[in-house]
Amino acid sequence: MSTTPFPDGFLWGGATAANQIEGGYDQGGKGLSIQDVMPKGIMAPPVEAPTPDNLKLEAIDFYHRYAEDIALFAKMGFGVYRLSIAWSRIFPNGDDAEPNEEGLAFYDRVFDELEKHGIEPLVTISHYETPLNLARKYDGWVSRDLIGFYERYVRVLFTRYGARVKYWLTFNEINSVLHAPFMSGGIQTPKEELSTKDLYQAIHHELVASASATKIARELAPNAQIGCMILAMPTYPFTPDPQDVLKSLHTDHSNLMFGDIHVRGEYPGYALRILREQGVELDITDEDRETLKNTVDFVSFSYYSSVAESADPEVIREGKGNLFGGVENPKLPVSQWGWAIDPVGLRVVLNQFWDRWQKPLFIVENGLGARDELVEIDGRKTVIDDYRIAYLNDHLVQVGEALEDGVDLLGYTTWGCIDIVSASTAQLSKRYGFIYVDRNDDGSGTLERYPKKSFDWYSEVIATNGASLSR
Ligand code: BG6
């Protein structure tokens, strides 16, 4: 009999975000979100108003097809489904006094459906979908006012869903504000015009809002487990030169700082130094310092690739990864979008985070964005996605190794378990799913769903609790 390092009760599943899956961008009383004016993702500046070429407006129409999609997730044996709530469905303008009942009722129906199939929801409160009005009127998270609007929003969520949703994430990839200020922080001012202080002040406001959400959860949803969510990209020194090692440590710090604050409840010394050396004096009140002490229950993260760093300014930085990159690692293959493929890096990150924080971890994104070809076999349309199976298998084997290393891991949700619109490029052809969705980059397609080969593969992995992985 095969053995497995995955513990009983390990949460297997998949993940998506409202703006990339739902569509129905103007239905049910929803207001506009920043995504509705980002037809090209982060590849081009936002536009004034929604345009028909924006695939996210309809996305894959989960808004109407959620029951069918959740049934497919259940067929794979999902124990957990990570979804986000579109803030602008609940508060169409972000600063409204009262929530939109129709929006709340939509997620009631989604949670009912999940409950029916015994799937635990894992909810991201803010996943790159700040209400557009908050970007336009307040310049997003640069403004302290957003803390109050976010608090109002989470109070509504915890009151309404606190009894049925156990796992919550406060902000998706909170460290990405530095790299994608409009998408991640709803900051309207173009990146080139933002000062370093603006950026760190926006981040500070998000960190306070995140800690405040934890505090509110303790009061309104005592059974809730609150996690932070970090874009994990371990940095390897390009050479053994100590200067390269130091440079990678600094790059790592610029990401780890977010976990440190969420877990330890205060800014670490190295983060204060980063700010000091850049001449940034943050507006941090005594109340902020108190609020930050509301630390998280677990740490979640996305992992797609690692990156290398060098202290030598002559070394070319063409290494690509999710939202940011560094020096290309010649030892690693890359995806069709140039992201380094590094399964061992996932074991490295799991160990690094566990050693550092001793908090349960949750991998809430991992996967391969690839072009798929729909074929017909025995009268059934499908995709033979062996490349995706290989990617996921190799990463999961490393997760198993990390479990053997003693890491405490709650679960694993693959990114885009059904094909959705890409966040960075806004394409549908960058597919991550176990389920093919018939929609193309030009907007054509029937929106029909077709299970891929990986659908059966993942079902087997889940059914055997990881014993079927090829080591
Ligand atoms: C993460 C985001 O950055 O990576 C997701 O949380 C995103 O929203 C995912 O979709 C994969 O990135 P992309 O650009 O391939 O969609």
mmCIF file with all atom_site columns, N, CA and C in Angstrom, residues 368-418:
data_model
loop_
_atom_site.group_PDB
_atom_site.id
_atom_site.type_symbol
_atom_site.label_atom_id
_atom_site.label_alt_id
_atom_site.label_comp_id
_atom_site.label_asym_id
_atom_site.label_entity_id
_atom_site.label_seq_id
_atom_site.pdbx_PDB_ins_code
_atom_site.Cartn_x
_atom_site.Cartn_y
_atom_site.Cartn_z
_atom_site.occupancy
_atom_site.B_iso_or_equiv
_atom_site.pdbx_formal_charge
_atom_site.auth_seq_id
_atom_site.auth_comp_id
_atom_site.auth_asym_id
_atom_site.auth_atom_id
_atom_site.pdbx_PDB_model_num
ATOM 1   N N  . LEU A 1 368 ? 0.150   26.177 -13.200 1.00 0.00 ? 368 LEU A N  1
ATOM 2   C CA . LEU A 1 368 ? 0.829   26.514 -14.443 1.00 0.00 ? 368 LEU A CA 1
ATOM 3   C C  . LEU A 1 368 ? -0.136  27.166 -15.417 1.00 0.00 ? 368 LEU A C  1
ATOM 4   N N  . GLY A 1 369 ? 0.173   28.391 -15.815 1.00 0.00 ? 369 GLY A N  1
ATOM 5   C CA . GLY A 1 369 ? -0.598  29.055 -16.862 1.00 0.00 ? 369 GLY A CA 1
ATOM 6   C C  . GLY A 1 369 ? -0.058  28.590 -18.209 1.00 0.00 ? 369 GLY A C  1
ATOM 7   N N  . ALA A 1 370 ? -0.900  27.954 -19.013 1.00 0.00 ? 370 ALA A N  1
ATOM 8   C CA . ALA A 1 370 ? -0.423  27.409 -20.286 1.00 0.00 ? 370 ALA A CA 1
ATOM 9   C C  . ALA A 1 370 ? -1.514  27.510 -21.343 1.00 0.00 ? 370 ALA A C  1
ATOM 10  N N  . ARG A 1 371 ? -1.086  27.483 -22.612 1.00 0.00 ? 371 ARG A N  1
ATOM 11  C CA . ARG A 1 371 ? -2.064  27.425 -23.703 1.00 0.00 ? 371 ARG A CA 1
ATOM 12  C C  . ARG A 1 371 ? -2.543  25.991 -23.837 1.00 0.00 ? 371 ARG A C  1
ATOM 13  N N  . ASP A 1 372 ? -3.825  25.788 -23.980 1.00 0.00 ? 372 ASP A N  1
ATOM 14  C CA . ASP A 1 372 ? -4.386  24.438 -24.093 1.00 0.00 ? 372 ASP A CA 1
ATOM 15  C C  . ASP A 1 372 ? -5.025  24.257 -25.460 1.00 0.00 ? 372 ASP A C  1
ATOM 16  N N  . GLU A 1 373 ? -5.022  23.016 -25.893 1.00 0.00 ? 373 GLU A N  1
ATOM 17  C CA . GLU A 1 373 ? -5.715  22.718 -27.161 1.00 0.00 ? 373 GLU A CA 1
ATOM 18  C C  . GLU A 1 373 ? -6.864  21.757 -26.868 1.00 0.00 ? 373 GLU A C  1
ATOM 19  N N  . LEU A 1 374 ? -8.050  22.173 -27.255 1.00 0.00 ? 374 LEU A N  1
ATOM 20  C CA . LEU A 1 374 ? -9.232  21.333 -27.043 1.00 0.00 ? 374 LEU A CA 1
ATOM 21  C C  . LEU A 1 374 ? -9.264  20.278 -28.145 1.00 0.00 ? 374 LEU A C  1
ATOM 22  N N  . VAL A 1 375 ? -9.337  19.002 -27.752 1.00 0.00 ? 375 VAL A N  1
ATOM 23  C CA . VAL A 1 375 ? -9.378  17.923 -28.751 1.00 0.00 ? 375 VAL A CA 1
ATOM 24  C C  . VAL A 1 375 ? -10.604 17.057 -28.486 1.00 0.00 ? 375 VAL A C  1
ATOM 25  N N  . GLU A 1 376 ? -10.935 16.230 -29.458 1.00 0.00 ? 376 GLU A N  1
ATOM 26  C CA . GLU A 1 376 ? -12.085 15.356 -29.258 1.00 0.00 ? 376 GLU A CA 1
ATOM 27  C C  . GLU A 1 376 ? -11.601 13.913 -29.192 1.00 0.00 ? 376 GLU A C  1
ATOM 28  N N  . ILE A 1 377 ? -11.898 13.237 -28.098 1.00 0.00 ? 377 ILE A N  1
ATOM 29  C CA . ILE A 1 377 ? -11.494 11.838 -27.952 1.00 0.00 ? 377 ILE A CA 1
ATOM 30  C C  . ILE A 1 377 ? -12.742 11.033 -27.591 1.00 0.00 ? 377 ILE A C  1
ATOM 31  N N  . ASP A 1 378 ? -13.015 10.013 -28.344 1.00 0.00 ? 378 ASP A N  1
ATOM 32  C CA . ASP A 1 378 ? -14.216 9.177  -28.144 1.00 0.00 ? 378 ASP A CA 1
ATOM 33  C C  . ASP A 1 378 ? -15.472 10.037 -27.998 1.00 0.00 ? 378 ASP A C  1
ATOM 34  N N  . GLY A 1 379 ? -15.576 11.034 -28.846 1.00 0.00 ? 379 GLY A N  1
ATOM 35  C CA . GLY A 1 379 ? -16.769 11.877 -28.843 1.00 0.00 ? 379 GLY A CA 1
ATOM 36  C C  . GLY A 1 379 ? -16.837 12.853 -27.685 1.00 0.00 ? 379 GLY A C  1
ATOM 37  N N  . ARG A 1 380 ? -15.769 12.919 -26.897 1.00 0.00 ? 380 ARG A N  1
ATOM 38  C CA . ARG A 1 380 ? -15.776 13.816 -25.739 1.00 0.00 ? 380 ARG A CA 1
ATOM 39  C C  . ARG A 1 380 ? -14.681 14.874 -25.928 1.00 0.00 ? 380 ARG A C  1
ATOM 40  N N  . LYS A 1 381 ? -15.035 16.140 -25.722 1.00 0.00 ? 381 LYS A N  1
ATOM 41  C CA . LYS A 1 381 ? -14.023 17.196 -25.846 1.00 0.00 ? 381 LYS A CA 1
ATOM 42  C C  . LYS A 1 381 ? -13.218 17.275 -24.549 1.00 0.00 ? 381 LYS A C  1
ATOM 43  N N  . THR A 1 382 ? -11.905 17.396 -24.720 1.00 0.00 ? 382 THR A N  1
ATOM 44  C CA . THR A 1 382 ? -11.040 17.465 -23.542 1.00 0.00 ? 382 THR A CA 1
ATOM 45  C C  . THR A 1 382 ? -9.700  18.100 -23.911 1.00 0.00 ? 382 THR A C  1
ATOM 46  N N  . VAL A 1 383 ? -8.815  18.201 -22.926 1.00 0.00 ? 383 VAL A N  1
ATOM 47  C CA . VAL A 1 383 ? -7.460  18.712 -23.167 1.00 0.00 ? 383 VAL A CA 1
ATOM 48  C C  . VAL A 1 383 ? -6.496  17.707 -22.548 1.00 0.00 ? 383 VAL A C  1
ATOM 49  N N  . ILE A 1 384 ? -5.496  17.318 -23.316 1.00 0.00 ? 384 ILE A N  1
ATOM 50  C CA . ILE A 1 384 ? -4.497  16.387 -22.772 1.00 0.00 ? 384 ILE A CA 1
ATOM 51  C C  . ILE A 1 384 ? -3.366  17.251 -22.199 1.00 0.00 ? 384 ILE A C  1
ATOM 52  N N  . ASP A 1 385 ? -3.528  17.641 -20.963 1.00 0.00 ? 385 ASP A N  1
ATOM 53  C CA . ASP A 1 385 ? -2.601  18.624 -20.368 1.00 0.00 ? 385 ASP A CA 1
ATOM 54  C C  . ASP A 1 385 ? -1.559  17.952 -19.472 1.00 0.00 ? 385 ASP A C  1
ATOM 55  N N  . ASP A 1 386 ? -0.755  17.093 -20.085 1.00 0.00 ? 386 ASP A N  1
ATOM 56  C CA . ASP A 1 386 ? 0.283   16.396 -19.307 1.00 0.00 ? 386 ASP A CA 1
ATOM 57  C C  . ASP A 1 386 ? 1.281   17.376 -18.669 1.00 0.00 ? 386 ASP A C  1
ATOM 58  N N  . TYR A 1 387 ? 1.534   18.500 -19.363 1.00 0.00 ? 387 TYR A N  1
ATOM 59  C CA . TYR A 1 387 ? 2.457   19.523 -18.828 1.00 0.00 ? 387 TYR A CA 1
ATOM 60  C C  . TYR A 1 387 ? 1.939   20.078 -17.497 1.00 0.00 ? 387 TYR A C  1
ATOM 61  N N  . ARG A 1 388 ? 0.613   20.258 -17.396 1.00 0.00 ? 388 ARG A N  1
ATOM 62  C CA . ARG A 1 388 ? 0.041   20.797 -16.150 1.00 0.00 ? 388 ARG A CA 1
ATOM 63  C C  . ARG A 1 388 ? 0.121   19.741 -15.042 1.00 0.00 ? 388 ARG A C  1
ATOM 64  N N  . ILE A 1 389 ? -0.155  18.514 -15.421 1.00 0.00 ? 389 ILE A N  1
ATOM 65  C CA . ILE A 1 389 ? -0.083  17.415 -14.451 1.00 0.00 ? 389 ILE A CA 1
ATOM 66  C C  . ILE A 1 389 ? 1.345   17.312 -13.912 1.00 0.00 ? 389 ILE A C  1
ATOM 67  N N  . ALA A 1 390 ? 2.323   17.408 -14.821 1.00 0.00 ? 390 ALA A N  1
ATOM 68  C CA . ALA A 1 390 ? 3.725   17.296 -14.395 1.00 0.00 ? 390 ALA A CA 1
ATOM 69  C C  . ALA A 1 390 ? 4.087   18.430 -13.438 1.00 0.00 ? 390 ALA A C  1
ATOM 70  N N  . TYR A 1 391 ? 3.656   19.645 -13.778 1.00 0.00 ? 391 TYR A N  1
ATOM 71  C CA . TYR A 1 391 ? 3.959   20.804 -12.921 1.00 0.00 ? 391 TYR A CA 1
ATOM 72  C C  . TYR A 1 391 ? 3.375   20.581 -11.524 1.00 0.00 ? 391 TYR A C  1
ATOM 73  N N  . LEU A 1 392 ? 2.093   20.255 -11.480 1.00 0.00 ? 392 LEU A N  1
ATOM 74  C CA . LEU A 1 392 ? 1.417   20.129 -10.179 1.00 0.00 ? 392 LEU A CA 1
ATOM 75  C C  . LEU A 1 392 ? 1.970   18.934 -9.398  1.00 0.00 ? 392 LEU A C  1
ATOM 76  N N  . ASN A 1 393 ? 2.205   17.836 -10.107 1.00 0.00 ? 393 ASN A N  1
ATOM 77  C CA . ASN A 1 393 ? 2.745   16.651 -9.438  1.00 0.00 ? 393 ASN A CA 1
ATOM 78  C C  . ASN A 1 393 ? 4.083   16.996 -8.757  1.00 0.00 ? 393 ASN A C  1
ATOM 79  N N  . ASP A 1 394 ? 4.964   17.643 -9.520  1.00 0.00 ? 394 ASP A N  1
ATOM 80  C CA . ASP A 1 394 ? 6.296   17.914 -8.985  1.00 0.00 ? 394 ASP A CA 1
ATOM 81  C C  . ASP A 1 394 ? 6.239   18.878 -7.802  1.00 0.00 ? 394 ASP A C  1
ATOM 82  N N  . HIS A 1 395 ? 5.326   19.837 -7.874  1.00 0.00 ? 395 HIS A N  1
ATOM 83  C CA . HIS A 1 395 ? 5.199   20.762 -6.742  1.00 0.00 ? 395 HIS A CA 1
ATOM 84  C C  . HIS A 1 395 ? 4.627   20.042 -5.526  1.00 0.00 ? 395 HIS A C  1
ATOM 85  N N  . LEU A 1 396 ? 3.639   19.186 -5.769  1.00 0.00 ? 396 LEU A N  1
ATOM 86  C CA . LEU A 1 396 ? 3.023   18.485 -4.635  1.00 0.00 ? 396 LEU A CA 1
ATOM 87  C C  . LEU A 1 396 ? 3.987   17.494 -3.984  1.00 0.00 ? 396 LEU A C  1
ATOM 88  N N  . VAL A 1 397 ? 4.865   16.916 -4.774  1.00 0.00 ? 397 VAL A N  1
ATOM 89  C CA . VAL A 1 397 ? 5.874   16.023 -4.192  1.00 0.00 ? 397 VAL A CA 1
ATOM 90  C C  . VAL A 1 397 ? 6.746   16.832 -3.216  1.00 0.00 ? 397 VAL A C  1
ATOM 91  N N  . GLN A 1 398 ? 7.071   18.049 -3.607  1.00 0.00 ? 398 GLN A N  1
ATOM 92  C CA . GLN A 1 398 ? 7.883   18.907 -2.723  1.00 0.00 ? 398 GLN A CA 1
ATOM 93  C C  . GLN A 1 398 ? 7.090   19.348 -1.495  1.00 0.00 ? 398 GLN A C  1
ATOM 94  N N  . VAL A 1 399 ? 5.786   19.513 -1.656  1.00 0.00 ? 399 VAL A N  1
ATOM 95  C CA . VAL A 1 399 ? 4.944   19.824 -0.490  1.00 0.00 ? 399 VAL A CA 1
ATOM 96  C C  . VAL A 1 399 ? 5.027   18.647 0.483   1.00 0.00 ? 399 VAL A C  1
ATOM 97  N N  . GLY A 1 400 ? 4.969   17.420 -0.083  1.00 0.00 ? 400 GLY A N  1
ATOM 98  C CA . GLY A 1 400 ? 5.102   16.220 0.745   1.00 0.00 ? 400 GLY A CA 1
ATOM 99  C C  . GLY A 1 400 ? 6.426   16.213 1.500   1.00 0.00 ? 400 GLY A C  1
ATOM 100 N N  . GLU A 1 401 ? 7.487   16.612 0.816   1.00 0.00 ? 401 GLU A N  1
ATOM 101 C CA . GLU A 1 401 ? 8.808   16.674 1.467   1.00 0.00 ? 401 GLU A CA 1
ATOM 102 C C  . GLU A 1 401 ? 8.781   17.663 2.627   1.00 0.00 ? 401 GLU A C  1
ATOM 103 N N  . ALA A 1 402 ? 8.129   18.795 2.395   1.00 0.00 ? 402 ALA A N  1
ATOM 104 C CA . ALA A 1 402 ? 8.053   19.819 3.455   1.00 0.00 ? 402 ALA A CA 1
ATOM 105 C C  . ALA A 1 402 ? 7.250   19.285 4.646   1.00 0.00 ? 402 ALA A C  1
ATOM 106 N N  . LEU A 1 403 ? 6.212   18.509 4.343   1.00 0.00 ? 403 LEU A N  1
ATOM 107 C CA . LEU A 1 403 ? 5.436   17.920 5.439   1.00 0.00 ? 403 LEU A CA 1
ATOM 108 C C  . LEU A 1 403 ? 6.331   16.970 6.241   1.00 0.00 ? 403 LEU A C  1
ATOM 109 N N  . GLU A 1 404 ? 7.158   16.213 5.520   1.00 0.00 ? 404 GLU A N  1
ATOM 110 C CA . GLU A 1 404 ? 8.109   15.316 6.212   1.00 0.00 ? 404 GLU A CA 1
ATOM 111 C C  . GLU A 1 404 ? 9.114   16.132 7.031   1.00 0.00 ? 404 GLU A C  1
ATOM 112 N N  . ASP A 1 405 ? 9.399   17.358 6.559   1.00 0.00 ? 405 ASP A N  1
ATOM 113 C CA . ASP A 1 405 ? 10.308  18.243 7.304   1.00 0.00 ? 405 ASP A CA 1
ATOM 114 C C  . ASP A 1 405 ? 9.652   18.770 8.580   1.00 0.00 ? 405 ASP A C  1
ATOM 115 N N  . GLY A 1 406 ? 8.353   18.536 8.715   1.00 0.00 ? 406 GLY A N  1
ATOM 116 C CA . GLY A 1 406 ? 7.669   18.960 9.943   1.00 0.00 ? 406 GLY A CA 1
ATOM 117 C C  . GLY A 1 406 ? 6.854   20.230 9.800   1.00 0.00 ? 406 GLY A C  1
ATOM 118 N N  . VAL A 1 407 ? 6.699   20.712 8.569   1.00 0.00 ? 407 VAL A N  1
ATOM 119 C CA . VAL A 1 407 ? 5.926   21.942 8.346   1.00 0.00 ? 407 VAL A CA 1
ATOM 120 C C  . VAL A 1 407 ? 4.443   21.686 8.630   1.00 0.00 ? 407 VAL A C  1
ATOM 121 N N  . ASP A 1 408 ? 3.800   22.636 9.274   1.00 0.00 ? 408 ASP A N  1
ATOM 122 C CA . ASP A 1 408 ? 2.363   22.524 9.562   1.00 0.00 ? 408 ASP A CA 1
ATOM 123 C C  . ASP A 1 408 ? 1.598   23.212 8.433   1.00 0.00 ? 408 ASP A C  1
ATOM 124 N N  . LEU A 1 409 ? 0.905   22.418 7.637   1.00 0.00 ? 409 LEU A N  1
ATOM 125 C CA . LEU A 1 409 ? 0.229   22.961 6.448   1.00 0.00 ? 409 LEU A CA 1
ATOM 126 C C  . LEU A 1 409 ? -1.241  22.557 6.469   1.00 0.00 ? 409 LEU A C  1
ATOM 127 N N  . LEU A 1 410 ? -2.115  23.555 6.368   1.00 0.00 ? 410 LEU A N  1
ATOM 128 C CA . LEU A 1 410 ? -3.561  23.280 6.447   1.00 0.00 ? 410 LEU A CA 1
ATOM 129 C C  . LEU A 1 410 ? -4.119  22.721 5.147   1.00 0.00 ? 410 LEU A C  1
ATOM 130 N N  . GLY A 1 411 ? -3.620  23.229 4.010   1.00 0.00 ? 411 GLY A N  1
ATOM 131 C CA . GLY A 1 411 ? -4.203  22.773 2.759   1.00 0.00 ? 411 GLY A CA 1
ATOM 132 C C  . GLY A 1 411 ? -3.515  23.368 1.545   1.00 0.00 ? 411 GLY A C  1
ATOM 133 N N  . TYR A 1 412 ? -4.074  23.032 0.408   1.00 0.00 ? 412 TYR A N  1
ATOM 134 C CA . TYR A 1 412 ? -3.477  23.403 -0.884  1.00 0.00 ? 412 TYR A CA 1
ATOM 135 C C  . TYR A 1 412 ? -4.601  23.674 -1.870  1.00 0.00 ? 412 TYR A C  1
ATOM 136 N N  . THR A 1 413 ? -4.667  24.885 -2.397  1.00 0.00 ? 413 THR A N  1
ATOM 137 C CA . THR A 1 413 ? -5.647  25.173 -3.441  1.00 0.00 ? 413 THR A CA 1
ATOM 138 C C  . THR A 1 413 ? -4.895  25.620 -4.694  1.00 0.00 ? 413 THR A C  1
ATOM 139 N N  . THR A 1 414 ? -5.112  24.903 -5.795  1.00 0.00 ? 414 THR A N  1
ATOM 140 C CA . THR A 1 414 ? -4.437  25.278 -7.040  1.00 0.00 ? 414 THR A CA 1
ATOM 141 C C  . THR A 1 414 ? -5.088  26.550 -7.565  1.00 0.00 ? 414 THR A C  1
ATOM 142 N N  . TRP A 1 415 ? -4.291  27.358 -8.242  1.00 0.00 ? 415 TRP A N  1
ATOM 143 C CA . TRP A 1 415 ? -4.856  28.591 -8.796  1.00 0.00 ? 415 TRP A CA 1
ATOM 144 C C  . TRP A 1 415 ? -5.713  28.274 -10.030 1.00 0.00 ? 415 TRP A C  1
ATOM 145 N N  . GLY A 1 416 ? -6.812  29.010 -10.183 1.00 0.00 ? 416 GLY A N  1
ATOM 146 C CA . GLY A 1 416 ? -7.626  28.924 -11.394 1.00 0.00 ? 416 GLY A CA 1
ATOM 147 C C  . GLY A 1 416 ? -8.041  27.492 -11.687 1.00 0.00 ? 416 GLY A C  1
ATOM 148 N N  . CYS A 1 417 ? -8.689  26.846 -10.705 1.00 0.00 ? 417 CYS A N  1
ATOM 149 C CA . CYS A 1 417 ? -9.049  25.421 -10.851 1.00 0.00 ? 417 CYS A CA 1
ATOM 150 C C  . CYS A 1 417 ? -9.977  25.205 -12.047 1.00 0.00 ? 417 CYS A C  1
ATOM 151 N N  . ILE A 1 418 ? -10.645 26.260 -12.457 1.00 0.00 ? 418 ILE A N  1
ATOM 152 C CA . ILE A 1 418 ? -11.374 26.256 -13.727 1.00 0.00 ? 418 ILE A CA 1
ATOM 153 C C  . ILE A 1 418 ? -10.777 27.433 -14.505 1.00 0.00 ? 418 ILE A C  1
#
